[in-house]
Amino acid sequence: MIHPFLQSTLRELQVFLHSRRFWGTFAAIILLFAVTGPYGTMESMAFGERLAYWLTLHALAWAIAILCAVAAERLLREVIVSMFARMMTGSLIAALPIGFAIGLVDYVFTGETTTLQSGLQRALFAVPLCALFCLLTYMAMSQKIAEAAVPEEASPGASILDRLKPENRGPLLRLSVQDHYTEVVTGRGRELVLLRFADALKETAATPGLRVHRSHWVADAHVESLKRDNGRLQILTRDGTEIPVSRSYAEDVRRRFT
């Protein structure tokens, strides 16, 4: 059986492999560099050699950046909440190996050897490019990457409490959507779980409760009262939290809690 970390990482990598936008952007950049010949390649290389050079360099650099970004996105979930921040961390780290990878490509095509100093200089030059790469990737593909990163649906009868740290496991009070996560609130604390809200709801069967909004579920025992704020129905929970109620769920909420 493949380890869950590898399963999630492979799914995220497949987002890139199956993205036409990604490959279209890659091809356009290669063509742009081959035609314009930046960094002296116009004068030192014929078009065919220039095309091969930039194709090799970008393929290697992009592969390193993607691997580092995806690995960081997966490994840093317990440390950094924001997916963008995790990917950016990985992308910036990628600048170091990319700097020496560029040196390797230069050696193959020009015979120029890479020293520690020149490799570090290339890495420093790659930092803003890696940051830009991460920004564009996140803007274009963040939703698909997040969906790929979500663990596969749990088996029937699973409890969402089993996904929490032991110290946070207690009576289930409510669930809420937070970015690409589901926030789980119990009688002992709260925790963000990387799980689709719809799948999280399937793991609440052991606790009587009701979905009251597209982004909120509340346990029956946690409801204190109903109230209205500017004409909008809300649930007041026993810890003082006000949960909005969608119009589509309002009738069910009134029938259940009044």
PDB file of C-alpha atoms in Angstrom:
ATOM      1  CA  MET A   1       0.000   0.000   0.000  1.00  0.00           C
ATOM      2  CA  ILE A   2       1.309   3.482  -0.856  1.00  0.00           C
ATOM      3  CA  HIS A   3       2.000   5.696   2.158  1.00  0.00           C
ATOM      4  CA  PRO A   4      -0.649   8.471   2.573  1.00  0.00           C
ATOM      5  CA  PHE A   5       2.082  11.115   2.226  1.00  0.00           C
ATOM      6  CA  LEU A   6       3.102   9.704  -1.158  1.00  0.00           C
ATOM      7  CA  GLN A   7      -0.523   9.378  -2.252  1.00  0.00           C
ATOM      8  CA  SER A   8      -1.231  13.031  -1.466  1.00  0.00           C
ATOM      9  CA  THR A   9       2.039  14.208  -3.028  1.00  0.00           C
ATOM     10  CA  LEU A  10       1.455  12.227  -6.221  1.00  0.00           C
ATOM     11  CA  ARG A  11      -2.076  13.605  -6.528  1.00  0.00           C
ATOM     12  CA  GLU A  12      -0.757  17.156  -6.235  1.00  0.00           C
ATOM     13  CA  LEU A  13       1.961  16.492  -8.829  1.00  0.00           C
ATOM     14  CA  GLN A  14      -0.659  15.117 -11.191  1.00  0.00           C
ATOM     15  CA  VAL A  15      -2.441  18.483 -11.021  1.00  0.00           C
ATOM     16  CA  PHE A  16       0.563  19.966 -12.832  1.00  0.00           C
ATOM     17  CA  LEU A  17       0.980  17.067 -15.237  1.00  0.00           C
ATOM     18  CA  HIS A  18      -2.661  17.231 -16.322  1.00  0.00           C
ATOM     19  CA  SER A  19      -2.937  21.009 -16.552  1.00  0.00           C
ATOM     20  CA  ARG A  20      -3.081  22.360 -20.108  1.00  0.00           C
ATOM     21  CA  ARG A  21      -2.567  25.879 -18.768  1.00  0.00           C
ATOM     22  CA  PHE A  22       0.641  24.793 -17.050  1.00  0.00           C
ATOM     23  CA  TRP A  23       2.084  23.142 -20.170  1.00  0.00           C
ATOM     24  CA  GLY A  24       0.926  26.021 -22.376  1.00  0.00           C
ATOM     25  CA  THR A  25       2.692  28.513 -20.121  1.00  0.00           C
ATOM     26  CA  PHE A  26       5.821  26.357 -20.061  1.00  0.00           C
ATOM     27  CA  ALA A  27       5.912  26.102 -23.872  1.00  0.00           C
ATOM     28  CA  ALA A  28       5.325  29.843 -24.313  1.00  0.00           C
ATOM     29  CA  ILE A  29       8.187  30.735 -21.964  1.00  0.00           C
ATOM     30  CA  ILE A  30      10.575  28.314 -23.682  1.00  0.00           C
ATOM     31  CA  LEU A  31       9.707  29.773 -27.060  1.00  0.00           C
ATOM     32  CA  LEU A  32      10.095  33.331 -25.755  1.00  0.00           C
ATOM     33  CA  PHE A  33      13.562  32.623 -24.369  1.00  0.00           C
ATOM     34  CA  ALA A  34      14.633  30.748 -27.509  1.00  0.00           C
ATOM     35  CA  VAL A  35      13.530  33.578 -29.808  1.00  0.00           C
ATOM     36  CA  THR A  36      14.835  36.507 -27.744  1.00  0.00           C
ATOM     37  CA  GLY A  37      18.058  34.809 -26.605  1.00  0.00           C
ATOM     38  CA  PRO A  38      18.565  36.585 -23.252  1.00  0.00           C
ATOM     39  CA  TYR A  39      21.759  36.480 -21.148  1.00  0.00           C
ATOM     40  CA  GLY A  40      24.019  36.375 -24.190  1.00  0.00           C
ATOM     41  CA  THR A  41      22.572  33.182 -25.700  1.00  0.00           C
ATOM     42  CA  MET A  42      21.516  35.059 -28.848  1.00  0.00           C
ATOM     43  CA  GLU A  43      25.155  35.819 -29.687  1.00  0.00           C
ATOM     44  CA  SER A  44      26.715  32.553 -28.501  1.00  0.00           C
ATOM     45  CA  MET A  45      24.200  29.957 -29.726  1.00  0.00           C
ATOM     46  CA  ALA A  46      22.328  29.116 -32.918  1.00  0.00           C
ATOM     47  CA  PHE A  47      18.554  28.870 -32.638  1.00  0.00           C
ATOM     48  CA  GLY A  48      18.463  25.065 -32.349  1.00  0.00           C
ATOM     49  CA  GLU A  49      21.101  24.989 -29.621  1.00  0.00           C
ATOM     50  CA  ARG A  50      19.436  27.927 -27.893  1.00  0.00           C
ATOM     51  CA  LEU A  51      16.085  26.138 -27.903  1.00  0.00           C
ATOM     52  CA  ALA A  52      17.673  22.993 -26.441  1.00  0.00           C
ATOM     53  CA  TYR A  53      19.495  25.037 -23.797  1.00  0.00           C
ATOM     54  CA  TRP A  54      16.456  26.904 -22.539  1.00  0.00           C
ATOM     55  CA  LEU A  55      14.256  23.799 -22.713  1.00  0.00           C
ATOM     56  CA  THR A  56      16.721  21.848 -20.579  1.00  0.00           C
ATOM     57  CA  LEU A  57      17.278  24.682 -18.128  1.00  0.00           C
ATOM     58  CA  HIS A  58      13.593  25.477 -17.620  1.00  0.00           C
ATOM     59  CA  ALA A  59      12.552  21.829 -17.427  1.00  0.00           C
ATOM     60  CA  LEU A  60      15.087  21.214 -14.682  1.00  0.00           C
ATOM     61  CA  ALA A  61      14.325  24.419 -12.800  1.00  0.00           C
ATOM     62  CA  TRP A  62      10.555  23.998 -13.002  1.00  0.00           C
ATOM     63  CA  ALA A  63      10.779  20.368 -11.886  1.00  0.00           C
ATOM     64  CA  ILE A  64      12.820  21.339  -8.826  1.00  0.00           C
ATOM     65  CA  ALA A  65      10.486  24.236  -7.978  1.00  0.00           C
ATOM     66  CA  ILE A  66       7.370  22.068  -8.277  1.00  0.00           C
ATOM     67  CA  LEU A  67       8.815  19.231  -6.203  1.00  0.00           C
ATOM     68  CA  CYS A  68       9.933  21.614  -3.456  1.00  0.00           C
ATOM     69  CA  ALA A  69       6.633  23.528  -3.440  1.00  0.00           C
ATOM     70  CA  VAL A  70       4.523  20.359  -3.299  1.00  0.00           C
ATOM     71  CA  ALA A  71       6.738  18.755  -0.644  1.00  0.00           C
ATOM     72  CA  ALA A  72       6.593  21.879   1.529  1.00  0.00           C
ATOM     73  CA  GLU A  73       2.832  22.146   1.014  1.00  0.00           C
ATOM     74  CA  ARG A  74       2.497  18.631   2.380  1.00  0.00           C
ATOM     75  CA  LEU A  75       5.162  18.589   5.101  1.00  0.00           C
ATOM     76  CA  LEU A  76       4.480  21.989   6.682  1.00  0.00           C
ATOM     77  CA  ARG A  77       0.731  21.621   7.251  1.00  0.00           C
ATOM     78  CA  GLU A  78       1.187  21.219  11.004  1.00  0.00           C
ATOM     79  CA  VAL A  79       3.386  24.334  11.160  1.00  0.00           C
ATOM     80  CA  ILE A  80       1.983  26.792   8.585  1.00  0.00           C
ATOM     81  CA  VAL A  81      -1.780  27.129   8.101  1.00  0.00           C
ATOM     82  CA  SER A  82      -1.727  29.034   4.793  1.00  0.00           C
ATOM     83  CA  MET A  83      -1.267  26.851   1.713  1.00  0.00           C
ATOM     84  CA  PHE A  84       0.226  29.826  -0.154  1.00  0.00           C
ATOM     85  CA  ALA A  85       2.812  30.367   2.591  1.00  0.00           C
ATOM     86  CA  ARG A  86       3.743  26.679   2.544  1.00  0.00           C
ATOM     87  CA  MET A  87       4.167  26.660  -1.234  1.00  0.00           C
ATOM     88  CA  MET A  88       6.143  29.901  -1.158  1.00  0.00           C
ATOM     89  CA  THR A  89       8.480  28.454   1.472  1.00  0.00           C
ATOM     90  CA  GLY A  90       9.156  25.440  -0.720  1.00  0.00           C
ATOM     91  CA  SER A  91       9.617  27.572  -3.828  1.00  0.00           C
ATOM     92  CA  LEU A  92      12.176  29.831  -2.141  1.00  0.00           C
ATOM     93  CA  ILE A  93      14.082  26.837  -0.817  1.00  0.00           C
ATOM     94  CA  ALA A  94      14.147  25.511  -4.379  1.00  0.00           C
ATOM     95  CA  ALA A  95      16.296  28.477  -5.442  1.00  0.00           C
ATOM     96  CA  LEU A  96      19.394  26.867  -3.914  1.00  0.00           C
ATOM     97  CA  PRO A  97      19.351  23.593  -5.887  1.00  0.00           C
ATOM     98  CA  ILE A  98      18.144  25.483  -8.962  1.00  0.00           C
ATOM     99  CA  GLY A  99      21.235  27.706  -8.795  1.00  0.00           C
ATOM    100  CA  PHE A 100      23.534  24.698  -9.027  1.00  0.00           C
ATOM    101  CA  ALA A 101      21.277  23.002 -11.595  1.00  0.00           C
ATOM    102  CA  ILE A 102      21.719  26.035 -13.850  1.00  0.00           C
ATOM    103  CA  GLY A 103      25.457  25.632 -13.393  1.00  0.00           C
ATOM    104  CA  LEU A 104      25.206  22.016 -14.529  1.00  0.00           C
ATOM    105  CA  VAL A 105      23.266  23.016 -17.661  1.00  0.00           C
ATOM    106  CA  ASP A 106      25.844  25.720 -18.422  1.00  0.00           C
ATOM    107  CA  TYR A 107      28.641  23.170 -18.093  1.00  0.00           C
ATOM    108  CA  VAL A 108      26.919  20.773 -20.514  1.00  0.00           C
ATOM    109  CA  PHE A 109      26.273  23.456 -23.136  1.00  0.00           C
ATOM    110  CA  THR A 110      29.239  25.795 -22.719  1.00  0.00           C
ATOM    111  CA  GLY A 111      31.845  23.905 -20.728  1.00  0.00           C
ATOM    112  CA  GLU A 112      31.795  26.556 -17.995  1.00  0.00           C
ATOM    113  CA  THR A 113      32.461  25.016 -14.600  1.00  0.00           C
ATOM    114  CA  THR A 114      30.481  26.006 -11.519  1.00  0.00           C
ATOM    115  CA  THR A 115      32.143  27.030  -8.283  1.00  0.00           C
ATOM    116  CA  LEU A 116      30.464  27.343  -4.903  1.00  0.00           C
ATOM    117  CA  GLN A 117      30.397  31.114  -5.289  1.00  0.00           C
ATOM    118  CA  SER A 118      28.913  31.096  -8.791  1.00  0.00           C
ATOM    119  CA  GLY A 119      26.320  28.510  -7.748  1.00  0.00           C
ATOM    120  CA  LEU A 120      25.234  30.655  -4.818  1.00  0.00           C
ATOM    121  CA  GLN A 121      25.080  33.713  -7.061  1.00  0.00           C
ATOM    122  CA  ARG A 122      22.808  31.862  -9.476  1.00  0.00           C
ATOM    123  CA  ALA A 123      20.681  30.725  -6.537  1.00  0.00           C
ATOM    124  CA  LEU A 124      20.309  34.314  -5.344  1.00  0.00           C
ATOM    125  CA  PHE A 125      19.302  35.331  -8.861  1.00  0.00           C
ATOM    126  CA  ALA A 126      16.701  32.520  -8.888  1.00  0.00           C
ATOM    127  CA  VAL A 127      14.968  33.644  -5.645  1.00  0.00           C
ATOM    128  CA  PRO A 128      12.645  36.314  -7.154  1.00  0.00           C
ATOM    129  CA  LEU A 129      11.908  34.035 -10.126  1.00  0.00           C
ATOM    130  CA  CYS A 130      10.922  31.222  -7.755  1.00  0.00           C
ATOM    131  CA  ALA A 131       8.681  33.607  -5.827  1.00  0.00           C
ATOM    132  CA  LEU A 132       7.020  34.733  -9.057  1.00  0.00           C
ATOM    133  CA  PHE A 133       6.590  31.127 -10.159  1.00  0.00           C
ATOM    134  CA  CYS A 134       4.863  30.278  -6.864  1.00  0.00           C
ATOM    135  CA  LEU A 135       2.580  33.323  -7.035  1.00  0.00           C
ATOM    136  CA  LEU A 136       1.423  32.553 -10.578  1.00  0.00           C
ATOM    137  CA  THR A 137       0.990  28.862  -9.798  1.00  0.00           C
ATOM    138  CA  TYR A 138      -1.066  29.592  -6.700  1.00  0.00           C
ATOM    139  CA  MET A 139      -3.300  32.074  -8.506  1.00  0.00           C
ATOM    140  CA  ALA A 140      -3.978  29.662 -11.344  1.00  0.00           C
ATOM    141  CA  MET A 141      -4.078  26.271  -9.640  1.00  0.00           C
ATOM    142  CA  SER A 142      -4.562  26.628  -5.869  1.00  0.00           C
ATOM    143  CA  GLN A 143      -8.094  25.195  -5.840  1.00  0.00           C
ATOM    144  CA  LYS A 144      -7.119  22.097  -7.792  1.00  0.00           C
ATOM    145  CA  ILE A 145      -4.025  21.572  -5.661  1.00  0.00           C
ATOM    146  CA  ALA A 146      -6.098  21.848  -2.488  1.00  0.00           C
ATOM    147  CA  GLU A 147      -8.642  19.358  -3.783  1.00  0.00           C
ATOM    148  CA  ALA A 148      -5.875  16.924  -4.694  1.00  0.00           C
ATOM    149  CA  ALA A 149      -4.323  17.298  -1.247  1.00  0.00           C
ATOM    150  CA  VAL A 150      -7.504  16.323   0.607  1.00  0.00           C
ATOM    151  CA  PRO A 151      -7.312  12.754   1.901  1.00  0.00           C
ATOM    152  CA  GLU A 152      -9.553  10.198   0.271  1.00  0.00           C
ATOM    153  CA  GLU A 153     -12.988   9.743   1.738  1.00  0.00           C
ATOM    154  CA  ALA A 154     -12.972   7.873   5.007  1.00  0.00           C
ATOM    155  CA  SER A 155     -14.553   4.477   5.480  1.00  0.00           C
ATOM    156  CA  PRO A 156     -18.140   4.287   6.772  1.00  0.00           C
ATOM    157  CA  GLY A 157     -18.457   4.705  10.525  1.00  0.00           C
ATOM    158  CA  ALA A 158     -15.304   6.814  10.883  1.00  0.00           C
ATOM    159  CA  SER A 159     -15.413   9.635  13.409  1.00  0.00           C
ATOM    160  CA  ILE A 160     -13.937  13.038  12.743  1.00  0.00           C
ATOM    161  CA  LEU A 161     -12.674  13.029  16.333  1.00  0.00           C
ATOM    162  CA  ASP A 162     -10.178  10.347  15.319  1.00  0.00           C
ATOM    163  CA  ARG A 163      -8.492  12.921  13.070  1.00  0.00           C
ATOM    164  CA  LEU A 164      -7.776  15.258  15.996  1.00  0.00           C
ATOM    165  CA  LYS A 165      -4.820  15.389  18.315  1.00  0.00           C
ATOM    166  CA  PRO A 166      -5.581  13.392  21.486  1.00  0.00           C
ATOM    167  CA  GLU A 167      -5.666  16.509  23.640  1.00  0.00           C
ATOM    168  CA  ASN A 168      -8.438  18.009  21.446  1.00  0.00           C
ATOM    169  CA  ARG A 169     -10.728  15.001  21.435  1.00  0.00           C
ATOM    170  CA  GLY A 170     -13.891  15.692  23.372  1.00  0.00           C
ATOM    171  CA  PRO A 171     -17.622  16.206  22.829  1.00  0.00           C
ATOM    172  CA  LEU A 172     -18.123  17.458  19.258  1.00  0.00           C
ATOM    173  CA  LEU A 173     -19.658  20.962  19.315  1.00  0.00           C
ATOM    174  CA  ARG A 174     -19.493  22.406  15.796  1.00  0.00           C
ATOM    175  CA  LEU A 175     -17.790  22.375  12.405  1.00  0.00           C
ATOM    176  CA  SER A 176     -16.967  25.330  10.172  1.00  0.00           C
ATOM    177  CA  VAL A 177     -15.294  25.847   6.816  1.00  0.00           C
ATOM    178  CA  GLN A 178     -11.949  27.669   7.021  1.00  0.00           C
ATOM    179  CA  ASP A 179     -10.314  28.188   3.634  1.00  0.00           C
ATOM    180  CA  HIS A 180      -9.512  24.661   2.387  1.00  0.00           C
ATOM    181  CA  TYR A 181      -9.909  23.185   5.877  1.00  0.00           C
ATOM    182  CA  THR A 182     -12.695  22.173   8.235  1.00  0.00           C
ATOM    183  CA  GLU A 183     -12.411  23.664  11.703  1.00  0.00           C
ATOM    184  CA  VAL A 184     -13.479  21.147  14.331  1.00  0.00           C
ATOM    185  CA  VAL A 185     -14.525  22.552  17.712  1.00  0.00           C
ATOM    186  CA  THR A 186     -14.882  20.194  20.652  1.00  0.00           C
ATOM    187  CA  GLY A 187     -15.338  20.574  24.374  1.00  0.00           C
ATOM    188  CA  ARG A 188     -11.555  20.375  24.749  1.00  0.00           C
ATOM    189  CA  GLY A 189     -10.325  22.658  21.976  1.00  0.00           C
ATOM    190  CA  ARG A 190     -10.339  23.335  18.267  1.00  0.00           C
ATOM    191  CA  GLU A 191      -8.281  22.117  15.323  1.00  0.00           C
ATOM    192  CA  LEU A 192      -8.079  22.575  11.554  1.00  0.00           C
ATOM    193  CA  VAL A 193      -8.445  19.353   9.575  1.00  0.00           C
ATOM    194  CA  LEU A 194      -7.624  19.081   5.880  1.00  0.00           C
ATOM    195  CA  LEU A 195     -10.952  17.537   4.862  1.00  0.00           C
ATOM    196  CA  ARG A 196     -13.814  18.525   2.591  1.00  0.00           C
ATOM    197  CA  PHE A 197     -16.730  19.869   4.596  1.00  0.00           C
ATOM    198  CA  ALA A 198     -19.095  17.406   2.938  1.00  0.00           C
ATOM    199  CA  ASP A 199     -16.841  14.517   4.005  1.00  0.00           C
ATOM    200  CA  ALA A 200     -16.479  15.956   7.501  1.00  0.00           C
ATOM    201  CA  LEU A 201     -20.262  15.925   7.887  1.00  0.00           C
ATOM    202  CA  LYS A 202     -20.298  12.194   7.126  1.00  0.00           C
ATOM    203  CA  GLU A 203     -18.056  11.648  10.134  1.00  0.00           C
ATOM    204  CA  THR A 204     -20.430  13.308  12.631  1.00  0.00           C
ATOM    205  CA  ALA A 205     -22.992  10.478  12.669  1.00  0.00           C
ATOM    206  CA  ALA A 206     -22.290   9.614  16.306  1.00  0.00           C
ATOM    207  CA  THR A 207     -23.200  13.167  17.400  1.00  0.00           C
ATOM    208  CA  PRO A 208     -26.763  14.455  16.846  1.00  0.00           C
ATOM    209  CA  GLY A 209     -26.592  17.771  15.029  1.00  0.00           C
ATOM    210  CA  LEU A 210     -27.678  19.773  12.013  1.00  0.00           C
ATOM    211  CA  ARG A 211     -26.097  21.569   9.109  1.00  0.00           C
ATOM    212  CA  VAL A 212     -27.354  25.142   9.411  1.00  0.00           C
ATOM    213  CA  HIS A 213     -25.334  26.870   6.702  1.00  0.00           C
ATOM    214  CA  ARG A 214     -23.182  25.891   3.735  1.00  0.00           C
ATOM    215  CA  SER A 215     -20.180  26.473   6.012  1.00  0.00           C
ATOM    216  CA  HIS A 216     -21.490  25.462   9.465  1.00  0.00           C
ATOM    217  CA  TRP A 217     -22.712  22.404  11.362  1.00  0.00           C
ATOM    218  CA  VAL A 218     -23.783  22.533  15.021  1.00  0.00           C
ATOM    219  CA  ALA A 219     -24.350  19.744  17.542  1.00  0.00           C
ATOM    220  CA  ASP A 220     -27.837  19.709  19.066  1.00  0.00           C
ATOM    221  CA  ALA A 221     -26.459  19.850  22.610  1.00  0.00           C
ATOM    222  CA  HIS A 222     -24.413  22.942  21.775  1.00  0.00           C
ATOM    223  CA  VAL A 223     -27.395  25.104  20.775  1.00  0.00           C
ATOM    224  CA  GLU A 224     -28.448  27.619  23.438  1.00  0.00           C
ATOM    225  CA  SER A 225     -31.128  29.584  21.555  1.00  0.00           C
ATOM    226  CA  LEU A 226     -32.157  31.203  18.290  1.00  0.00           C
ATOM    227  CA  LYS A 227     -31.982  34.934  17.646  1.00  0.00           C
ATOM    228  CA  ARG A 228     -32.422  37.415  14.842  1.00  0.00           C
ATOM    229  CA  ASP A 229     -29.913  40.039  13.779  1.00  0.00           C
ATOM    230  CA  ASN A 230     -31.115  42.534  11.157  1.00  0.00           C
ATOM    231  CA  GLY A 231     -33.767  40.057  10.142  1.00  0.00           C
ATOM    232  CA  ARG A 232     -31.328  37.172   9.735  1.00  0.00           C
ATOM    233  CA  LEU A 233     -31.709  34.020  11.784  1.00  0.00           C
ATOM    234  CA  GLN A 234     -28.738  33.011  13.914  1.00  0.00           C
ATOM    235  CA  ILE A 235     -27.921  30.284  16.413  1.00  0.00           C
ATOM    236  CA  LEU A 236     -26.450  31.268  19.752  1.00  0.00           C
ATOM    237  CA  THR A 237     -24.295  28.444  21.066  1.00  0.00           C
ATOM    238  CA  ARG A 238     -23.566  27.594  24.689  1.00  0.00           C
ATOM    239  CA  ASP A 239     -20.099  29.169  24.457  1.00  0.00           C
ATOM    240  CA  GLY A 240     -21.549  32.444  23.147  1.00  0.00           C
ATOM    241  CA  THR A 241     -20.682  31.966  19.470  1.00  0.00           C
ATOM    242  CA  GLU A 242     -23.210  33.245  16.926  1.00  0.00           C
ATOM    243  CA  ILE A 243     -23.647  30.942  13.928  1.00  0.00           C
ATOM    244  CA  PRO A 244     -25.463  32.276  10.821  1.00  0.00           C
ATOM    245  CA  VAL A 245     -28.325  30.238   9.429  1.00  0.00           C
ATOM    246  CA  SER A 246     -28.859  30.090   5.671  1.00  0.00           C
ATOM    247  CA  ARG A 247     -32.369  30.626   4.341  1.00  0.00           C
ATOM    248  CA  SER A 248     -32.385  27.140   2.851  1.00  0.00           C
ATOM    249  CA  TYR A 249     -31.796  25.652   6.318  1.00  0.00           C
ATOM    250  CA  ALA A 250     -33.937  28.107   8.326  1.00  0.00           C
ATOM    251  CA  GLU A 251     -37.095  25.989   8.408  1.00  0.00           C
ATOM    252  CA  ASP A 252     -35.234  22.893   9.597  1.00  0.00           C
ATOM    253  CA  VAL A 253     -33.461  24.953  12.259  1.00  0.00           C
ATOM    254  CA  ARG A 254     -36.727  26.430  13.599  1.00  0.00           C
ATOM    255  CA  ARG A 255     -38.425  23.068  13.650  1.00  0.00           C
ATOM    256  CA  ARG A 256     -35.527  21.445  15.480  1.00  0.00           C
ATOM    257  CA  PHE A 257     -34.556  24.087  18.017  1.00  0.00           C
ATOM    258  CA  THR A 258     -37.846  25.819  18.931  1.00  0.00           C
TER     259      THR A 258
END
